Short mmCIF file of C-alpha atoms in Angstrom, two decimals:
data_model
loop_
_atom_site.label_atom_id
_atom_site.label_comp_id
_atom_site.label_asym_id
_atom_site.label_seq_id
_atom_site.Cartn_x
_atom_site.Cartn_y
_atom_site.Cartn_z
CA MET D 1 0.20 -6.32 -30.82
CA PRO D 2 -1.45 -4.60 -28.05
CA ASP D 3 -0.53 -5.44 -24.74
CA ARG D 4 -2.11 -8.08 -22.98
CA LEU D 5 -3.03 -5.53 -19.87
CA GLU D 6 -3.69 -2.50 -22.34
CA GLU D 7 -6.83 -4.75 -23.93
CA LEU D 8 -8.24 -5.63 -20.59
CA ARG D 9 -8.62 -1.80 -19.64
CA GLU D 10 -9.98 -1.67 -23.04
CA ARG D 11 -12.61 -3.96 -22.71
CA LEU D 12 -13.22 -2.76 -19.21
CA ARG D 13 -13.71 1.25 -20.60
CA GLY D 14 -16.50 -0.65 -23.23
CA PHE D 15 -18.41 -2.74 -20.41
CA VAL D 16 -18.44 0.76 -18.39
CA ARG D 17 -19.29 2.77 -21.00
CA GLU D 18 -22.11 0.55 -22.51
CA ARG D 19 -23.90 0.53 -18.62
CA GLU D 20 -23.23 3.94 -19.02
CA TRP D 21 -21.35 4.16 -15.20
CA GLU D 22 -18.78 6.29 -15.59
CA GLN D 23 -21.29 8.87 -13.81
CA PHE D 24 -20.14 6.96 -10.60
CA HIS D 25 -16.64 5.88 -11.24
CA SER D 26 -15.25 9.26 -9.54
CA PRO D 27 -11.82 7.90 -7.53
CA LYS D 28 -13.26 8.50 -4.69
CA ASN D 29 -16.18 5.68 -5.34
CA LEU D 30 -13.68 3.23 -7.39
CA VAL D 31 -11.38 3.40 -4.20
CA MET D 32 -13.69 2.53 -1.96
CA ALA D 33 -15.32 0.34 -4.68
CA MET D 34 -11.82 -1.35 -4.61
CA ILE D 35 -11.30 -2.07 -0.62
CA VAL D 36 -14.66 -3.69 -0.45
CA GLU D 37 -13.06 -6.36 -3.05
CA ALA D 38 -10.07 -6.69 -1.68
CA ALA D 39 -11.97 -7.39 1.80
CA GLU D 40 -13.64 -9.97 0.27
CA LEU D 41 -10.37 -11.73 -0.36
CA VAL D 42 -9.20 -11.19 3.21
CA GLU D 43 -12.62 -12.93 4.42
CA GLN D 44 -11.33 -15.79 2.50
CA PHE D 45 -8.03 -16.20 4.83
CA GLN D 46 -9.47 -14.89 8.11
CA TRP D 47 -9.58 -18.07 9.33
CA ALA D 48 -7.52 -20.37 7.83
CA THR D 49 -3.91 -20.84 9.20
CA GLU D 50 -1.18 -19.39 6.72
CA HIS D 51 -0.09 -22.93 6.10
CA GLN D 52 -3.89 -23.72 5.12
CA SER D 53 -3.69 -20.57 3.54
CA HIS D 54 -0.71 -22.17 0.67
CA ASP D 55 -3.02 -25.14 0.41
CA LEU D 56 -6.54 -24.35 -0.66
CA THR D 57 -9.11 -27.04 -2.14
CA PRO D 58 -10.19 -26.27 -5.81
CA GLU D 59 -13.85 -24.65 -4.85
CA LYS D 60 -11.92 -22.35 -2.28
CA LEU D 61 -8.66 -20.95 -4.47
CA ALA D 62 -11.76 -21.19 -7.75
CA GLU D 63 -13.64 -18.67 -5.40
CA VAL D 64 -9.97 -16.58 -4.45
CA GLU D 65 -9.82 -16.02 -7.79
CA GLN D 66 -12.79 -14.68 -8.47
CA GLU D 67 -12.31 -11.81 -5.55
CA LEU D 68 -8.45 -11.67 -6.76
CA ALA D 69 -10.06 -10.53 -10.23
CA ASP D 70 -13.07 -8.05 -9.09
CA THR D 71 -9.51 -6.68 -6.68
CA PHE D 72 -7.89 -6.27 -9.93
CA ILE D 73 -10.38 -4.80 -12.02
CA TYR D 74 -11.16 -2.30 -10.04
CA LEU D 75 -8.03 -1.26 -9.57
CA LEU D 76 -7.11 -1.23 -13.34
CA ARG D 77 -9.93 0.94 -13.31
CA LEU D 78 -9.11 2.99 -10.80
CA SER D 79 -5.13 4.00 -12.74
CA ASP D 80 -7.82 4.42 -16.07
CA VAL D 81 -9.23 7.20 -14.76
CA LEU D 82 -6.26 8.63 -12.88
CA GLY D 83 -4.02 8.10 -16.37
CA ILE D 84 -1.77 6.41 -14.21
CA ASP D 85 -0.12 2.42 -16.44
CA LEU D 86 0.03 0.11 -13.64
CA ILE D 87 2.88 -1.40 -14.80
CA ASP D 88 5.18 1.75 -15.36
CA ALA D 89 3.72 2.53 -11.85
CA ALA D 90 5.02 -0.86 -10.19
CA HIS D 91 8.18 -0.23 -11.63
CA ARG D 92 8.53 2.87 -10.39
CA LYS D 93 7.46 1.81 -7.01
CA MET D 94 9.92 -1.01 -6.98
CA GLU D 95 12.86 1.08 -7.49
CA ILE D 96 12.06 2.96 -4.75
CA ASN D 97 11.38 -0.24 -2.79
CA ALA D 98 14.45 -1.81 -3.65
CA LYS D 99 16.38 1.11 -1.88
CA LYS D 100 13.79 1.51 1.77
CA TYR D 101 14.85 -2.60 1.65
CA PRO D 102 18.50 -2.81 1.01
CA VAL D 103 19.45 -6.57 0.18
CA GLU D 104 22.01 -7.23 2.81
CA LYS D 105 19.96 -5.18 5.54
CA ALA D 106 16.77 -6.76 4.93
CA ARG D 107 17.59 -10.16 4.15
CA GLY D 108 15.14 -12.77 6.27
CA ARG D 109 13.41 -10.08 7.89
CA ASN D 110 9.96 -8.76 7.91
CA ASP D 111 11.00 -5.27 9.93
CA LYS D 112 8.94 -1.81 8.45
CA TYR D 113 12.32 -0.07 6.60
CA THR D 114 11.75 2.60 8.79
CA ALA D 115 13.48 -0.19 11.41
CA TYR D 116 16.90 -0.12 9.78
CA GLU D 117 17.33 3.69 8.15
CA MET Y 1 8.72 -11.45 -26.54
CA PRO Y 2 7.98 -11.89 -22.45
CA ASP Y 3 4.26 -9.70 -21.92
CA ARG Y 4 4.82 -7.20 -20.08
CA LEU Y 5 3.09 -8.10 -16.82
CA GLU Y 6 5.09 -11.61 -16.41
CA GLU Y 7 8.11 -9.04 -16.34
CA LEU Y 8 7.16 -7.66 -13.59
CA ARG Y 9 6.16 -10.78 -11.72
CA GLU Y 10 9.63 -12.07 -12.66
CA ARG Y 11 11.47 -9.39 -11.52
CA LEU Y 12 8.92 -8.92 -8.23
CA ARG Y 13 10.10 -13.00 -8.01
CA GLY Y 14 13.67 -11.79 -8.09
CA PHE Y 15 13.72 -8.96 -5.32
CA VAL Y 16 11.81 -11.34 -2.81
CA ARG Y 17 14.02 -14.26 -3.46
CA GLU Y 18 17.20 -12.37 -3.13
CA ARG Y 19 15.65 -10.94 0.55
CA GLU Y 20 15.17 -14.22 1.45
CA TRP Y 21 11.46 -13.21 2.12
CA GLU Y 22 9.43 -16.34 0.75
CA GLN Y 23 9.17 -17.67 4.29
CA PHE Y 24 6.14 -14.85 5.14
CA HIS Y 25 4.43 -14.42 1.91
CA SER Y 26 2.09 -17.19 3.28
CA PRO Y 27 -0.93 -15.76 0.84
CA LYS Y 28 -2.83 -14.91 4.33
CA ASN Y 29 0.35 -12.46 5.36
CA LEU Y 30 0.19 -11.49 1.64
CA VAL Y 31 -3.98 -10.19 1.51
CA MET Y 32 -3.25 -8.54 4.74
CA ALA Y 33 -0.64 -6.54 3.32
CA MET Y 34 -2.19 -6.34 0.29
CA ILE Y 35 -5.49 -4.51 2.03
CA VAL Y 36 -3.29 -1.73 4.36
CA GLU Y 37 -1.62 -0.71 0.80
CA ALA Y 38 -5.18 -0.57 -0.29
CA ALA Y 39 -6.50 1.71 2.18
CA GLU Y 40 -3.27 4.04 2.18
CA LEU Y 41 -4.79 4.39 -1.13
CA VAL Y 42 -8.53 5.02 0.45
CA GLU Y 43 -6.78 7.32 2.88
CA GLN Y 44 -5.68 9.52 -0.43
CA PHE Y 45 -9.60 10.41 -1.05
CA GLN Y 46 -11.11 10.12 2.63
CA TRP Y 47 -11.87 13.55 2.98
CA ALA Y 48 -12.03 15.09 -0.66
CA THR Y 49 -15.20 15.58 -2.04
CA GLU Y 50 -16.06 13.13 -5.51
CA HIS Y 51 -14.93 16.25 -7.77
CA GLN Y 52 -11.88 16.80 -6.04
CA SER Y 53 -11.26 13.42 -6.17
CA HIS Y 54 -10.84 13.35 -10.22
CA ASP Y 55 -8.53 16.53 -10.18
CA LEU Y 56 -5.72 15.89 -8.18
CA THR Y 57 -2.56 18.27 -7.41
CA PRO Y 58 0.79 17.02 -9.22
CA GLU Y 59 1.99 16.07 -5.69
CA LYS Y 60 -1.13 14.17 -5.02
CA LEU Y 61 -1.31 12.38 -8.02
CA ALA Y 62 2.37 11.17 -7.56
CA GLU Y 63 1.22 9.84 -4.16
CA VAL Y 64 -1.32 8.06 -5.45
CA GLU Y 65 0.57 6.59 -7.87
CA GLN Y 66 2.80 5.10 -4.99
CA GLU Y 67 -0.24 3.65 -3.29
CA LEU Y 68 -1.64 2.06 -6.13
CA ALA Y 69 1.84 0.74 -7.16
CA ASP Y 70 2.28 -0.94 -3.64
CA THR Y 71 -1.50 -2.66 -4.05
CA PHE Y 72 -0.80 -3.84 -7.61
CA ILE Y 73 2.46 -5.11 -5.92
CA TYR Y 74 1.01 -7.54 -3.36
CA LEU Y 75 -1.89 -8.57 -5.85
CA LEU Y 76 0.40 -9.50 -8.13
CA ARG Y 77 2.81 -11.26 -5.80
CA LEU Y 78 -0.47 -13.11 -4.26
CA SER Y 79 -1.87 -14.21 -7.77
CA ASP Y 80 1.78 -15.34 -7.97
CA VAL Y 81 1.99 -17.08 -4.84
CA LEU Y 82 -1.36 -19.27 -5.37
CA GLY Y 83 -0.36 -19.46 -9.46
CA ILE Y 84 -2.81 -17.58 -10.98
CA ASP Y 85 -2.84 -14.96 -13.81
CA LEU Y 86 -4.29 -11.74 -13.05
CA ILE Y 87 -5.14 -11.04 -16.67
CA ASP Y 88 -6.52 -14.72 -17.29
CA ALA Y 89 -8.81 -14.27 -14.42
CA ALA Y 90 -10.17 -10.78 -15.16
CA HIS Y 91 -11.27 -11.48 -18.60
CA ARG Y 92 -13.08 -14.99 -16.77
CA LYS Y 93 -14.42 -12.71 -13.70
CA MET Y 94 -15.85 -9.86 -16.73
CA GLU Y 95 -17.84 -12.86 -18.47
CA ILE Y 96 -19.46 -13.33 -15.16
CA ASN Y 97 -19.56 -9.83 -14.38
CA ALA Y 98 -21.39 -9.45 -18.12
CA LYS Y 99 -24.16 -11.94 -16.79
CA LYS Y 100 -25.33 -10.22 -13.60
CA TYR Y 101 -25.44 -6.80 -15.14
CA PRO Y 102 -26.81 -7.25 -17.95
CA VAL Y 103 -27.00 -3.86 -20.43
CA GLU Y 104 -30.53 -3.11 -20.90
CA LYS Y 105 -30.65 -3.74 -16.81
CA ALA Y 106 -28.13 -2.31 -15.78
CA ARG Y 107 -27.75 1.39 -17.76
CA GLY Y 108 -27.23 4.10 -15.44
CA ARG Y 109 -28.35 2.24 -12.39
CA ASN Y 110 -25.78 1.57 -9.49
CA ASP Y 111 -27.54 -0.88 -7.73
CA LYS Y 112 -25.96 -4.58 -6.92
CA TYR Y 113 -26.61 -7.17 -8.63
CA THR Y 114 -29.26 -9.17 -6.45
CA ALA Y 115 -31.44 -5.72 -6.66
CA TYR Y 116 -32.61 -7.01 -10.73
CA GLU Y 117 -32.15 -10.60 -10.25
CA MET X 1 -24.55 8.78 36.39
CA PRO X 2 -23.85 9.12 32.58
CA ASP X 3 -22.45 5.83 30.68
CA ARG X 4 -19.16 5.98 29.82
CA LEU X 5 -19.55 5.43 26.45
CA GLU X 6 -21.89 8.46 25.57
CA GLU X 7 -19.69 10.52 28.24
CA LEU X 8 -17.16 9.02 25.34
CA ARG X 9 -19.38 10.21 22.42
CA GLU X 10 -20.53 13.48 23.69
CA ARG X 11 -16.42 14.37 24.15
CA LEU X 12 -16.03 13.64 20.75
CA ARG X 13 -18.99 15.37 20.07
CA GLY X 14 -17.45 18.88 21.29
CA PHE X 15 -13.95 17.95 19.58
CA VAL X 16 -15.33 17.59 16.00
CA ARG X 17 -17.36 20.99 16.80
CA GLU X 18 -14.41 23.14 18.21
CA ARG X 19 -12.91 22.19 15.07
CA GLU X 20 -15.68 23.14 12.90
CA TRP X 21 -15.23 19.50 11.29
CA GLU X 22 -19.12 18.13 11.07
CA GLN X 23 -18.74 19.79 7.13
CA PHE X 24 -16.12 16.91 6.44
CA HIS X 25 -18.06 14.04 8.39
CA SER X 26 -21.03 12.58 6.20
CA PRO X 27 -20.95 8.90 6.61
CA LYS X 28 -19.39 8.35 3.55
CA ASN X 29 -16.17 10.01 4.05
CA LEU X 30 -16.45 9.01 7.82
CA VAL X 31 -16.55 4.86 7.03
CA MET X 32 -13.59 5.48 4.72
CA ALA X 33 -11.54 7.33 7.67
CA MET X 34 -12.80 4.52 9.90
CA ILE X 35 -11.44 1.68 7.48
CA VAL X 36 -7.95 3.53 7.04
CA GLU X 37 -7.70 3.47 10.80
CA ALA X 38 -9.05 -0.82 11.02
CA ALA X 39 -5.87 -0.96 8.65
CA GLU X 40 -3.84 0.32 10.53
CA LEU X 41 -4.49 -2.01 13.06
CA VAL X 42 -4.27 -4.74 10.99
CA GLU X 43 -0.50 -3.60 9.70
CA GLN X 44 0.86 -4.14 13.25
CA PHE X 45 -0.13 -8.06 12.66
CA GLN X 46 0.81 -8.68 8.90
CA TRP X 47 4.06 -10.37 9.02
CA ALA X 48 3.13 -11.93 12.94
CA THR X 49 2.39 -15.60 12.97
CA GLU X 50 -0.78 -15.92 14.73
CA HIS X 51 1.22 -17.23 17.64
CA GLN X 52 3.05 -13.76 17.85
CA SER X 53 0.07 -11.87 17.85
CA HIS X 54 -1.07 -13.14 21.00
CA ASP X 55 2.22 -12.21 22.49
CA LEU X 56 3.22 -8.22 21.94
CA THR X 57 6.20 -6.28 23.13
CA PRO X 58 4.91 -3.39 25.97
CA GLU X 59 5.84 -1.05 22.77
CA LYS X 60 4.10 -3.24 20.24
CA LEU X 61 0.55 -3.30 22.49
CA ALA X 62 0.87 0.27 23.17
CA GLU X 63 1.14 1.07 19.06
CA VAL X 64 -1.82 -1.60 18.87
CA GLU X 65 -3.96 0.32 21.60
CA GLN X 66 -3.48 3.43 19.65
CA GLU X 67 -4.98 1.82 16.01
CA LEU X 68 -7.57 0.46 17.79
CA ALA X 69 -8.55 3.80 19.55
CA ASP X 70 -8.59 5.30 16.17
CA THR X 71 -10.59 2.74 14.37
CA PHE X 72 -13.34 2.66 17.97
CA ILE X 73 -13.14 6.74 17.78
CA TYR X 74 -14.08 6.76 13.69
CA LEU X 75 -17.05 3.76 14.67
CA LEU X 76 -18.31 5.87 17.41
CA ARG X 77 -18.50 9.01 15.85
CA LEU X 78 -20.23 7.42 12.31
CA SER X 79 -22.80 5.77 14.61
CA ASP X 80 -23.09 9.27 16.14
CA VAL X 81 -24.13 10.86 12.99
CA LEU X 82 -26.26 8.33 11.98
CA GLY X 83 -27.98 8.14 15.25
CA ILE X 84 -27.34 4.78 15.92
CA ASP X 85 -26.63 3.62 19.82
CA LEU X 86 -23.71 0.87 19.27
CA ILE X 87 -23.80 -1.00 22.45
CA ASP X 88 -27.71 -1.49 21.21
CA ALA X 89 -26.82 -2.20 17.95
CA ALA X 90 -24.23 -5.24 19.19
CA HIS X 91 -26.88 -6.59 21.44
CA ARG X 92 -29.39 -6.30 18.35
CA LYS X 93 -26.81 -8.68 16.25
CA MET X 94 -25.70 -10.91 18.97
CA GLU X 95 -29.36 -11.95 18.75
CA ILE X 96 -29.66 -12.38 15.29
CA ASN X 97 -25.53 -13.95 15.59
CA ALA X 98 -26.66 -16.61 18.17
CA LYS X 99 -29.66 -17.85 15.69
CA LYS X 100 -27.35 -18.02 12.71
CA TYR X 101 -24.34 -19.66 14.69
CA PRO X 102 -26.21 -22.23 16.83
CA VAL X 103 -24.26 -23.91 19.72
CA GLU X 104 -24.88 -27.08 18.60
CA LYS X 105 -23.77 -26.52 14.74
CA ALA X 106 -21.12 -24.33 15.54
CA ARG X 107 -19.55 -25.82 17.93
CA GLY X 108 -15.31 -26.10 17.34
CA ARG X 109 -16.29 -24.68 13.84
CA ASN X 110 -15.33 -21.97 11.69
CA ASP X 111 -17.29 -22.43 8.99
CA LYS X 112 -19.57 -19.17 7.16
CA TYR X 113 -23.02 -19.97 8.46
CA THR X 114 -24.15 -20.45 5.24
CA ALA X 115 -22.34 -23.95 5.44
CA TYR X 116 -24.82 -25.40 7.92
CA GLU X 117 -27.95 -24.15 6.92
CA MET J 1 -23.71 -1.19 38.48
CA PRO J 2 -21.77 -2.80 35.79
CA ASP J 3 -21.32 -0.76 32.88
CA ARG J 4 -22.81 -1.32 29.44
CA LEU J 5 -19.60 -2.08 27.79
CA GLU J 6 -17.90 -4.56 29.71
CA GLU J 7 -21.98 -6.11 30.19
CA LEU J 8 -21.71 -6.17 26.46
CA ARG J 9 -18.11 -7.75 26.61
CA GLU J 10 -19.18 -10.44 29.13
CA ARG J 11 -22.04 -10.96 26.63
CA LEU J 12 -19.85 -11.44 24.29
CA ARG J 13 -16.64 -13.85 25.67
CA GLY J 14 -19.85 -16.03 26.69
CA PHE J 15 -20.88 -16.40 22.85
CA VAL J 16 -17.38 -17.31 21.85
CA ARG J 17 -16.68 -19.85 24.83
CA GLU J 18 -20.08 -21.56 24.02
CA ARG J 19 -19.13 -22.19 20.75
CA GLU J 20 -15.15 -23.30 21.42
CA TRP J 21 -13.97 -20.85 19.04
CA GLU J 22 -11.06 -19.18 21.36
CA GLN J 23 -9.05 -20.96 19.60
CA PHE J 24 -10.00 -18.94 16.18
CA HIS J 25 -9.64 -16.05 18.35
CA SER J 26 -5.83 -14.75 17.57
CA PRO J 27 -5.50 -11.02 17.17
CA LYS J 28 -3.99 -11.81 13.41
CA ASN J 29 -7.60 -13.59 12.68
CA LEU J 30 -9.67 -11.38 14.87
CA VAL J 31 -8.35 -8.40 13.07
CA MET J 32 -8.82 -9.38 9.55
CA ALA J 33 -12.55 -10.54 10.74
CA MET J 34 -13.00 -7.01 11.92
CA ILE J 35 -11.58 -5.23 8.73
CA VAL J 36 -13.85 -7.58 6.52
CA GLU J 37 -16.80 -6.34 8.69
CA ALA J 38 -16.29 -2.47 8.54
CA ALA J 39 -15.71 -3.13 4.21
CA GLU J 40 -18.92 -4.44 4.25
CA LEU J 41 -19.63 -0.93 5.67
CA VAL J 42 -17.72 0.77 3.54
CA GLU J 43 -20.08 -1.09 0.74
CA GLN J 44 -22.98 0.44 2.07
CA PHE J 45 -21.67 3.76 1.04
CA GLN J 46 -19.54 3.12 -1.94
CA TRP J 47 -21.96 4.72 -4.86
CA ALA J 48 -23.80 6.97 -2.64
CA THR J 49 -22.84 10.80 -2.61
CA GLU J 50 -21.92 12.65 0.49
CA HIS J 51 -24.92 14.06 0.86
CA GLN J 52 -26.84 10.57 -0.10
CA SER J 53 -25.33 8.87 2.65
CA HIS J 54 -26.56 11.63 5.23
CA ASP J 55 -30.08 10.14 4.31
CA LEU J 56 -30.18 6.36 4.64
CA THR J 57 -34.17 4.89 3.90
CA PRO J 58 -34.81 2.95 7.06
CA GLU J 59 -34.48 -0.39 4.90
CA LYS J 60 -30.78 0.72 4.60
CA LEU J 61 -30.42 2.00 7.59
CA ALA J 62 -31.49 -1.13 9.32
CA GLU J 63 -28.47 -3.09 7.04
CA VAL J 64 -26.20 -0.06 8.32
CA GLU J 65 -26.78 -0.97 11.86
CA GLN J 66 -26.10 -4.66 11.43
CA GLU J 67 -22.42 -3.59 9.57
CA LEU J 68 -21.77 -1.07 12.39
CA ALA J 69 -22.50 -3.62 14.66
CA ASP J 70 -20.47 -6.12 13.38
CA THR J 71 -17.56 -3.92 12.87
CA PHE J 72 -17.78 -3.11 16.54
CA ILE J 73 -18.19 -6.72 17.88
CA TYR J 74 -15.12 -7.71 16.65
CA LEU J 75 -13.48 -4.73 17.12
CA LEU J 76 -14.53 -4.93 21.13
CA ARG J 77 -13.67 -8.38 21.38
CA LEU J 78 -10.07 -7.67 20.19
CA SER J 79 -9.21 -5.40 22.52
CA ASP J 80 -10.52 -8.56 25.42
CA VAL J 81 -8.08 -10.32 24.06
CA LEU J 82 -5.64 -8.00 24.02
CA GLY J 83 -6.44 -6.64 27.35
CA ILE J 84 -7.57 -3.65 26.38
CA ASP J 85 -10.10 -1.17 27.37
CA LEU J 86 -11.95 0.15 24.30
CA ILE J 87 -13.38 3.69 26.32
CA ASP J 88 -10.56 4.20 28.77
CA ALA J 89 -7.82 3.52 25.22
CA ALA J 90 -9.88 6.17 23.20
CA HIS J 91 -9.86 8.63 25.84
CA ARG J 92 -6.08 8.32 26.05
CA LYS J 93 -6.19 9.06 22.00
CA MET J 94 -7.99 12.08 22.24
CA GLU J 95 -5.74 13.52 24.26
CA ILE J 96 -2.68 12.89 21.66
CA ASN J 97 -5.12 13.93 19.13
CA ALA J 98 -5.79 17.08 20.60
CA LYS J 99 -1.92 17.86 20.68
CA LYS J 100 -1.61 16.76 17.00
CA TYR J 101 -4.48 19.13 15.62
CA PRO J 102 -4.60 22.09 18.22
CA VAL J 103 -7.86 23.99 17.67
CA GLU J 104 -6.79 27.21 16.14
CA LYS J 105 -4.56 25.27 13.59
CA ALA J 106 -7.36 22.68 12.71
CA ARG J 107 -9.94 24.69 12.56
CA GLY J 108 -12.24 24.12 9.51
CA ARG J 109 -9.20 22.44 7.62
CA ASN J 110 -9.11 18.71 6.78
CA ASP J 111 -5.20 18.37 6.14
CA LYS J 112 -3.64 15.66 7.88
CA TYR J 113 -1.58 16.90 10.82
CA THR J 114 1.39 16.69 9.54
CA ALA J 115 0.53 19.56 7.18
CA TYR J 116 0.81 22.12 10.14
CA GLU J 117 3.65 20.68 12.52
#
C-alpha cells in the first residue's frame, strides 16, 4: 500500500511534469517560492494576539489551511528535487533536537539550546 | 498500520508534552518559528547559482536536510495545533491550483496565474 | 552637505567593491540575503509575548539592533543596485497607503484594507 | 535642517497616531509585518534568473519599488518603536562586518565568515 506522503509527492511530480515546470524548479527557486508561501501564512497571524491565533473563525481557518498547504507543497517539492525523504529527515532531526534540548533542562523553558550548553 | 505522517505527528506531540512546551505553542508563535527555519533553508542557497543549487556537496546536502526537517517539523506542529491534516489540505489545494493553472495555458510559463485569468 | 542615507549607501558601495562582491549581488541574491536577515530579527521575538517584546534587556536589545542593521544594509544595497531611493520610494508608498487606509475607516482597526473597500 | 530619514520617521509616526494603530505596533507584530513585506519582495524575483533580476521592465520595477518601500516602512517603524536609529546601527554593524570579512580573505569569495575564522 503506498504511503500517503509518497502518493502526494507522485501527484505533485505529475502536476509539474504536465506543465513543463521542471525547468523552473531549481532548489534555489523552490526555496524562494516556499518562503513566500510561508510568509503568507505569517500574514494570517500578524495582527492577532496569541490568544486570538488559537481561536480562528471558520473562514480564517480555511484561508490558513490553504497557505499551510502551499508551504507544504513547495517544501515537499523541494525535498523531492533534492532526493530527501521529509519524514525520515524529520525523525533524524528529532534525535538531534532531543540531545540539544534534554527534558530535565528544557522543561518549561523557551530559551535557545545554546543557553544551557 | 499507522500512517508515517501520523506517527511523526504523535512523536512530535510527545516531544512537546515532555518539555511542557504547549504553553509556548500558540499558532502565532509557531508560524514565526516556522519562517525562521524556512529562512535558514534559504540561507543555504542565497549565493549559489541555480545550477549550483542542484549540485550540492554531501556536507551541504546534510545541512540542507536538517533545515528542511526543522521547517517541516514546525509546519507539522502548527497544522496539528490547528487541527489540520497536512496531506488532505495539500490535496485540496492541488485541486484549486489545477484550476488556477490549466495545463494548456500554464505549460512552460512561469507567470503568476493572474496573468492569464 | 551629504545626506546620512546617501553617505551610508556610499560606504556600503565601497565595502562591496573592495571585496569584489558585485559579482554576487544580483537583485535575486540580495533579496534572499535580505529575508534571511529579516528572519534572524523575527527569531529574536518568536517566543516572546507582545508585552515582553516591548521590554527587552540591554543584551537582547543589542542583538536586535544588529539584526535590524543587517536587514537594513541588504535592503539599502538592493535598492542601490536597482537604482531606487529608499526614502523617496517610502514617501510615494505612504501616499498610496493613505488612500488604502483612510483615517475615518481605519481608525483603531487592524483589518487588511480589502476589508473596507 | 531635518534629516531625510528623521522626516520620514516623523511622517510615519503621524500616520500611525492618526489611525490609532500604536496599540497593534508591538515589536513582535511589527517584525511579522516586516517579514511579510520582505517576502512580497522575494516573490518578485522567485522565478527570474539572476540575469533577469537585473533587467526589470518598468512595470516590474514599479512593483518592486512598492514592496521595497513597504519593507523599509515597517523596518523604520520597528526601529522607532525600539528607540534605535537605523543609520547609526548600520554604521556600527559595518564596523563589525569589516572585521568578520577582512578584505584580503574575503575578496571574491562568497563563503560565510565562519569559513575563514
